[in-house]
Tab-separated table of C-alpha atoms in Angstrom:
chain	number	residue	atom	x	y	z
A	263	MET	CA	72.159	147.959	122.079
A	264	MET	CA	69.804	146.612	119.424
A	265	ALA	CA	72.489	147.112	116.802
A	266	LEU	CA	74.960	145.238	118.968
A	267	ASP	CA	72.534	142.339	119.394
A	268	ASN	CA	71.912	142.141	115.666
A	269	ALA	CA	75.599	142.327	114.871
A	270	ARG	CA	76.299	139.656	117.444
A	271	ARG	CA	73.777	137.334	115.815
A	272	VAL	CA	75.340	137.872	112.411
A	273	TYR	CA	78.819	137.151	113.697
A	274	MET	CA	77.760	134.011	115.521
A	275	THR	CA	75.766	132.742	112.549
A	276	HIS	CA	78.537	133.184	110.025
A	277	SER	CA	81.402	132.453	112.389
A	278	VAL	CA	83.820	129.678	111.579
A	279	THR	CA	84.728	129.106	115.211
A	280	VAL	CA	81.125	128.817	116.330
A	281	GLN	CA	80.851	125.709	114.145
A	282	ILE	CA	83.598	124.153	116.226
A	283	SER	CA	81.857	124.743	119.543
A	284	HIS	CA	78.163	123.910	119.832
A	285	ASP	CA	78.180	124.949	123.490
A	286	ALA	CA	79.018	128.545	122.528
A	287	ASN	CA	76.611	129.845	125.151
A	288	LYS	CA	79.486	129.561	127.638
A	289	PHE	CA	81.658	132.658	127.907
A	290	ASN	CA	84.928	130.770	127.459
A	291	ASN	CA	83.590	129.108	124.295
A	292	LEU	CA	82.314	132.192	122.489
A	293	PRO	CA	83.529	132.614	118.902
A	294	LEU	CA	86.641	134.762	118.631
A	295	GLU	CA	84.762	137.249	116.473
A	296	VAL	CA	82.453	138.046	119.403
A	297	TYR	CA	85.400	139.098	121.569
A	298	TYR	CA	86.649	141.368	118.787
A	299	LEU	CA	83.156	142.789	118.403
A	300	ILE	CA	82.874	143.586	122.114
A	301	CYS	CA	86.312	145.211	122.186
A	302	SER	CA	85.428	147.393	119.208
A	303	TYR	CA	82.775	149.095	121.387
A	304	LEU	CA	85.198	149.825	124.234
A	305	GLY	CA	87.442	152.836	124.674
A	306	TYR	CA	90.983	153.125	125.994
A	307	PHE	CA	90.055	153.325	129.684
A	308	ASP	CA	87.521	150.508	129.333
A	309	LEU	CA	90.135	148.230	127.812
A	310	CYS	CA	92.671	149.157	130.502
A	311	SER	CA	90.157	148.251	133.205
A	312	LEU	CA	89.254	145.022	131.424
A	313	ARG	CA	92.911	144.038	131.240
A	314	VAL	CA	93.294	144.583	134.995
A	315	THR	CA	90.127	142.571	135.641
A	316	CYS	CA	91.341	139.691	133.472
A	317	ARG	CA	94.704	139.714	135.246
A	318	THR	CA	92.906	139.540	138.602
A	319	PHE	CA	90.788	136.617	137.405
A	320	TYR	CA	93.940	134.820	136.283
A	321	GLN	CA	95.604	135.303	139.669
A	322	VAL	CA	92.490	134.155	141.535
A	323	CYS	CA	92.115	131.039	139.368
A	324	ALA	CA	95.790	130.067	139.478
A	325	ASP	CA	95.829	128.873	143.106
A	326	PRO	CA	92.694	126.666	143.070
A	327	LEU	CA	93.764	125.332	139.683
A	328	ASN	CA	96.895	123.909	141.297
A	329	LYS	CA	94.867	122.378	144.137
A	330	ILE	CA	92.053	120.811	142.105
A	331	ASN	CA	91.556	117.043	142.397
A	332	LEU	CA	92.716	115.476	139.144
A	333	HIS	CA	91.798	111.889	140.010
A	334	THR	CA	89.519	111.674	136.951
A	335	ILE	CA	89.917	113.583	133.695
A	336	CYS	CA	86.928	113.725	131.315
A	337	THR	CA	87.852	115.000	127.871
A	338	ASP	CA	86.912	114.752	124.204
A	339	LEU	CA	90.635	114.994	123.370
A	340	SER	CA	90.049	117.892	121.022
A	341	ARG	CA	93.163	119.766	119.997
A	342	ARG	CA	92.416	122.416	122.604
A	343	HIS	CA	92.096	119.826	125.375
A	344	VAL	CA	95.233	117.967	124.299
A	345	ARG	CA	97.275	121.173	124.370
A	346	GLN	CA	96.011	121.929	127.873
A	347	LEU	CA	96.819	118.392	129.039
A	348	MET	CA	100.319	118.708	127.605
A	349	ARG	CA	100.862	121.598	130.033
A	350	LEU	CA	100.131	119.446	133.094
A	351	THR	CA	102.954	119.399	135.595
A	352	GLU	CA	104.493	116.070	136.577
A	353	LYS	CA	102.794	116.266	139.976
A	354	GLN	CA	99.376	117.017	138.456
A	355	ALA	CA	99.669	114.240	135.879
A	356	SER	CA	100.730	111.661	138.463
A	357	ALA	CA	97.482	112.289	140.394
A	358	ILE	CA	95.300	111.139	137.482
A	359	ARG	CA	93.936	107.619	137.977
A	360	GLU	CA	91.189	107.562	135.348
A	361	LEU	CA	91.024	108.935	131.806
A	362	SER	CA	87.502	109.144	130.399
A	363	ILE	CA	87.243	110.075	126.717
A	364	CYS	CA	83.743	111.118	125.681
A	365	SER	CA	81.850	113.940	124.004
A	366	SER	CA	80.697	116.724	126.299
A	367	SER	CA	78.946	118.822	123.635
A	368	GLY	CA	77.495	116.150	121.354
A	369	GLY	CA	80.274	116.653	118.818
A	370	PRO	CA	82.852	114.097	117.643
A	371	LEU	CA	86.041	113.126	119.431
A	372	GLY	CA	89.437	114.578	118.638
A	373	LEU	CA	88.048	117.715	116.991
A	374	GLY	CA	90.822	119.502	115.132
A	375	HIS	CA	92.959	116.377	114.648
A	376	LEU	CA	93.578	115.060	111.138
A	377	VAL	CA	94.260	111.320	110.788
A	378	LEU	CA	95.703	110.121	107.488
A	379	PRO	CA	94.556	106.661	106.318
A	380	SER	CA	98.059	105.814	105.106
A	381	CYS	CA	99.751	106.272	108.485
A	382	PRO	CA	97.197	106.873	111.289
A	383	LEU	CA	99.621	106.191	114.128
A	384	GLU	CA	102.194	108.619	112.730
A	385	SER	CA	99.794	111.551	112.555
A	386	GLN	CA	100.316	114.661	114.662
A	387	ALA	CA	97.253	113.671	116.681
A	388	SER	CA	98.836	110.364	117.662
A	389	LYS	CA	102.140	112.042	118.497
A	390	ASP	CA	100.439	114.612	120.741
A	391	LEU	CA	98.417	111.896	122.482
A	392	ARG	CA	101.592	109.954	123.215
A	393	LYS	CA	103.091	113.017	124.891
A	394	VAL	CA	100.015	113.312	127.112
A	395	VAL	CA	99.751	109.619	128.000
A	396	LYS	CA	103.461	109.459	128.787
A	397	LYS	CA	102.778	111.810	131.706
A	398	LEU	CA	99.911	109.685	133.081
A	399	THR	CA	102.127	107.231	134.907
A	400	GLN	CA	99.474	106.339	137.505
A	401	CYS	CA	96.432	106.148	135.211
A	402	ARG	CA	94.851	102.703	135.599
A	403	ILE	CA	91.338	103.143	134.149
A	404	LEU	CA	90.637	104.070	130.528
A	405	ARG	CA	87.132	104.676	129.163
A	406	ILE	CA	86.284	105.615	125.575
A	407	SER	CA	82.648	106.283	124.701
A	408	ALA	CA	80.811	107.235	121.511
A	409	VAL	CA	77.351	107.210	123.104
A	410	GLU	CA	77.196	110.987	123.613
A	411	ILE	CA	78.147	111.835	120.009
A	412	LYS	CA	75.055	113.341	118.373
A	413	HIS	CA	76.359	115.275	115.376
A	414	ILE	CA	79.360	115.139	113.065
A	415	TYR	CA	81.344	117.985	111.546
A	416	HIS	CA	81.948	117.381	107.855
A	417	ARG	CA	84.176	120.400	107.226
A	418	LEU	CA	86.525	119.985	110.150
A	419	ALA	CA	89.070	117.329	111.024
A	420	TRP	CA	88.130	114.909	113.811
A	421	MET	CA	88.610	111.293	114.855
A	422	GLY	CA	86.232	108.346	115.080
A	423	ALA	CA	85.919	106.621	118.455
A	424	ILE	CA	87.677	103.474	117.193
A	425	ASP	CA	90.398	105.597	115.574
A	426	MET	CA	90.767	107.349	118.913
A	427	ALA	CA	90.885	104.036	120.788
A	428	PHE	CA	93.770	102.804	118.655
A	429	SER	CA	95.732	106.037	119.017
A	430	VAL	CA	95.332	106.105	122.813
A	431	LEU	CA	96.048	102.384	123.262
A	432	TYR	CA	99.115	102.781	121.080
A	433	ALA	CA	100.264	105.566	123.385
A	434	PHE	CA	99.725	103.393	126.481
A	435	CYS	CA	101.550	100.546	124.758
A	436	GLU	CA	104.597	102.775	124.327
A	437	THR	CA	104.681	103.748	128.004
A	438	GLU	CA	104.295	100.131	129.212
A	439	ASN	CA	101.926	101.360	131.929
A	440	SER	CA	99.398	98.849	133.262
A	441	LEU	CA	95.627	99.315	132.961
A	442	THR	CA	93.285	97.568	135.363
A	443	SER	CA	90.195	98.425	133.316
A	444	LEU	CA	89.564	99.235	129.645
A	445	THR	CA	85.964	100.135	128.739
A	446	LEU	CA	84.999	100.778	125.110
A	447	ASP	CA	81.385	101.864	124.666
A	448	PHE	CA	80.602	102.029	120.947
A	449	ARG	CA	76.798	101.914	121.292
A	450	THR	CA	75.782	104.354	118.579
A	451	ASP	CA	73.931	104.159	115.269
A	452	ASN	CA	76.253	106.730	113.712
A	453	LEU	CA	78.944	104.736	111.906
A	454	PRO	CA	81.180	107.738	110.981
A	455	SER	CA	81.429	108.649	114.670
A	456	LEU	CA	83.197	105.298	115.137
A	457	LEU	CA	85.205	104.882	111.940
A	458	HIS	CA	86.126	108.193	110.387
A	459	GLY	CA	89.261	106.978	108.638
A	460	GLY	CA	92.742	105.674	109.284
A	461	LEU	CA	91.868	102.049	110.021
A	462	GLU	CA	91.240	100.663	106.552
A	463	SER	CA	93.717	97.827	107.036
A	464	LEU	CA	93.442	95.800	110.223
A	465	LEU	CA	96.819	94.114	109.841
A	466	ALA	CA	98.598	97.332	108.890
A	467	VAL	CA	97.438	98.988	112.100
A	468	SER	CA	97.728	96.110	114.546
A	469	ASP	CA	101.207	95.193	113.350
A	470	SER	CA	102.349	98.740	114.115
A	471	PHE	CA	102.014	98.064	117.832
A	472	TYR	CA	105.084	97.134	119.764
A	473	GLY	CA	105.978	96.717	123.401
A	474	SER	CA	103.391	95.126	125.669
A	475	LEU	CA	100.023	96.430	126.817
A	476	ARG	CA	98.986	95.145	130.234
A	477	VAL	CA	95.220	95.161	130.794
A	478	THR	CA	93.308	93.284	133.495
A	479	ASP	CA	89.685	93.659	132.352
A	480	ILE	CA	88.242	94.671	128.961
A	481	SER	CA	84.631	95.663	128.279
A	482	LEU	CA	83.371	96.305	124.736
A	483	LYS	CA	79.794	97.342	123.860
A	484	ILE	CA	78.362	97.873	120.367
A	485	ASN	CA	74.975	98.236	118.665
A	486	ALA	CA	73.825	95.337	116.509
A	487	SER	CA	71.839	97.646	114.243
A	488	ILE	CA	74.959	99.381	112.991
A	489	ALA	CA	76.922	96.209	112.237
A	490	THR	CA	75.110	94.931	109.160
A	491	SER	CA	77.902	92.591	108.154
A	492	ARG	CA	80.485	90.342	109.701
A	493	GLY	CA	83.184	92.618	108.334
A	494	LEU	CA	81.852	95.555	110.341
A	495	TYR	CA	81.798	93.471	113.507
A	496	GLN	CA	85.441	92.670	112.899
A	497	ARG	CA	86.145	96.402	112.686
A	498	PHE	CA	84.421	96.944	116.028
A	499	LEU	CA	86.556	94.203	117.553
A	500	LEU	CA	89.743	95.886	116.336
A	501	PRO	CA	90.818	97.108	119.801
A	502	LEU	CA	90.890	93.468	120.898
A	503	TYR	CA	93.314	92.695	118.101
A	504	ILE	CA	96.138	94.521	119.857
A	505	PRO	CA	98.720	92.118	121.311
A	506	TYR	CA	98.122	91.421	125.005
A	507	PRO	CA	101.027	89.040	125.672
A	508	TYR	CA	100.438	89.032	129.428
A	509	GLY	CA	96.863	87.884	129.010
A	510	VAL	CA	93.607	89.431	130.209
A	511	ASN	CA	91.674	88.351	133.272
A	512	GLU	CA	88.210	89.096	131.858
A	513	VAL	CA	86.688	90.170	128.535
A	514	SER	CA	83.058	91.328	128.500
A	515	LEU	CA	81.320	91.726	125.116
A	516	ASP	CA	77.892	93.269	124.621
A	517	LEU	CA	76.924	92.703	120.979
A	518	GLY	CA	73.622	94.570	121.188
A	519	LYS	CA	71.245	91.628	120.666
A	520	ALA	CA	73.053	90.577	117.540
A	521	CYS	CA	72.566	87.364	115.630
A	522	ALA	CA	76.320	86.955	115.455
A	523	GLU	CA	77.030	83.243	115.490
A	524	ASP	CA	80.222	83.448	113.424
A	525	VAL	CA	81.509	86.446	115.335
A	526	VAL	CA	80.943	84.772	118.708
A	527	TYR	CA	82.718	81.616	117.615
A	528	ASP	CA	85.614	83.678	116.282
A	529	VAL	CA	85.795	85.519	119.600
A	530	LEU	CA	85.804	82.276	121.559
A	531	GLU	CA	88.560	80.895	119.351
A	532	GLY	CA	90.581	84.096	119.655
A	533	LYS	CA	90.644	84.372	115.872
A	534	TYR	CA	90.518	88.146	115.630
A	535	PHE	CA	92.534	89.221	118.622
A	536	ARG	CA	95.798	88.232	120.167
A	537	ILE	CA	95.117	87.814	123.848
A	538	GLY	CA	97.296	85.481	125.867
A	539	PRO	CA	95.823	83.574	128.819
A	540	LEU	CA	92.151	84.519	129.251
A	541	ALA	CA	90.407	83.585	132.498
A	542	VAL	CA	86.812	84.709	131.836
A	543	ILE	CA	84.836	85.801	128.776
A	544	LYS	CA	81.308	87.181	129.179
A	545	LEU	CA	78.898	87.558	126.262
A	546	HIS	CA	75.827	89.794	126.560
A	547	ASN	CA	72.902	90.388	124.178
A	548	VAL	CA	73.819	87.631	121.737
A	549	THR	CA	70.841	85.861	120.147
A	550	ASP	CA	70.141	82.731	118.136
A	551	ILE	CA	73.332	80.768	118.614
A	552	PRO	CA	72.768	77.111	117.715
A	553	VAL	CA	73.909	74.756	120.441
A	554	GLY	CA	73.429	71.063	119.716
A	555	GLY	CA	70.941	71.828	116.940
A	556	ASN	CA	68.930	74.295	119.028
A	557	SER	CA	69.107	78.072	119.292
A	558	CYS	CA	69.939	79.863	122.496
A	559	ALA	CA	70.190	83.430	123.674
A	560	THR	CA	72.653	84.747	126.277
């Protein structure tokens, strides 16, 4: 047993797959090498019994899996999650009303997806996402958050939160489905977790959109400490640059207590995004904006 424990530690330490999953303490997320290691200690009759047990588990799980409430789906849109979502039946997909994209393990979004800077919206990741979103005909709420991202994988492909936002919004744009609420929470001090690549040219990306994206309310939150220049703020505002020809009822911006006079004025003038009729715009945590020669904070 001691030998098995030691061997298990070695496998998990040097495993490639364990680097992908930082919540490897769960049985379904154990590195593949661990399963092979366990099986190597089992005989013929043990393996036969295990196969029967696994088949029983599958049969038991199949029925409740079909009955589970799919009103809200929380996912990091890793390759594994996307493949599972692609297997949703039409009935299951039509029950989804809210898609929440966030990190559940502290890792980055879209783990396993490679986005090329030259053609981000033509990557396999974007194509797979479009297949998933096409099924979500009744999804009306979209949330994308980078707050939970704590660590970044440098050796594996993944997507930044803003890269992910563009890919998903592009997919919704293709389907012409309406969204009542779009929430983008980019409050993090980890810049690579937001912009990992693929969005070097604002015009090149935004001009790739076609069709019409219908959104009622948009909420965007960012950290002032990470946006050290006006150019970075413009990058964070990229999702607002998508054409919204039908207008937006309300846009809420939380700039993280930023001294962002130029950015605020550009937002008010609609300089960096193409929104049609706009009923309400709310600005939060914006400091030192001169009004009539004086500074104000809102």
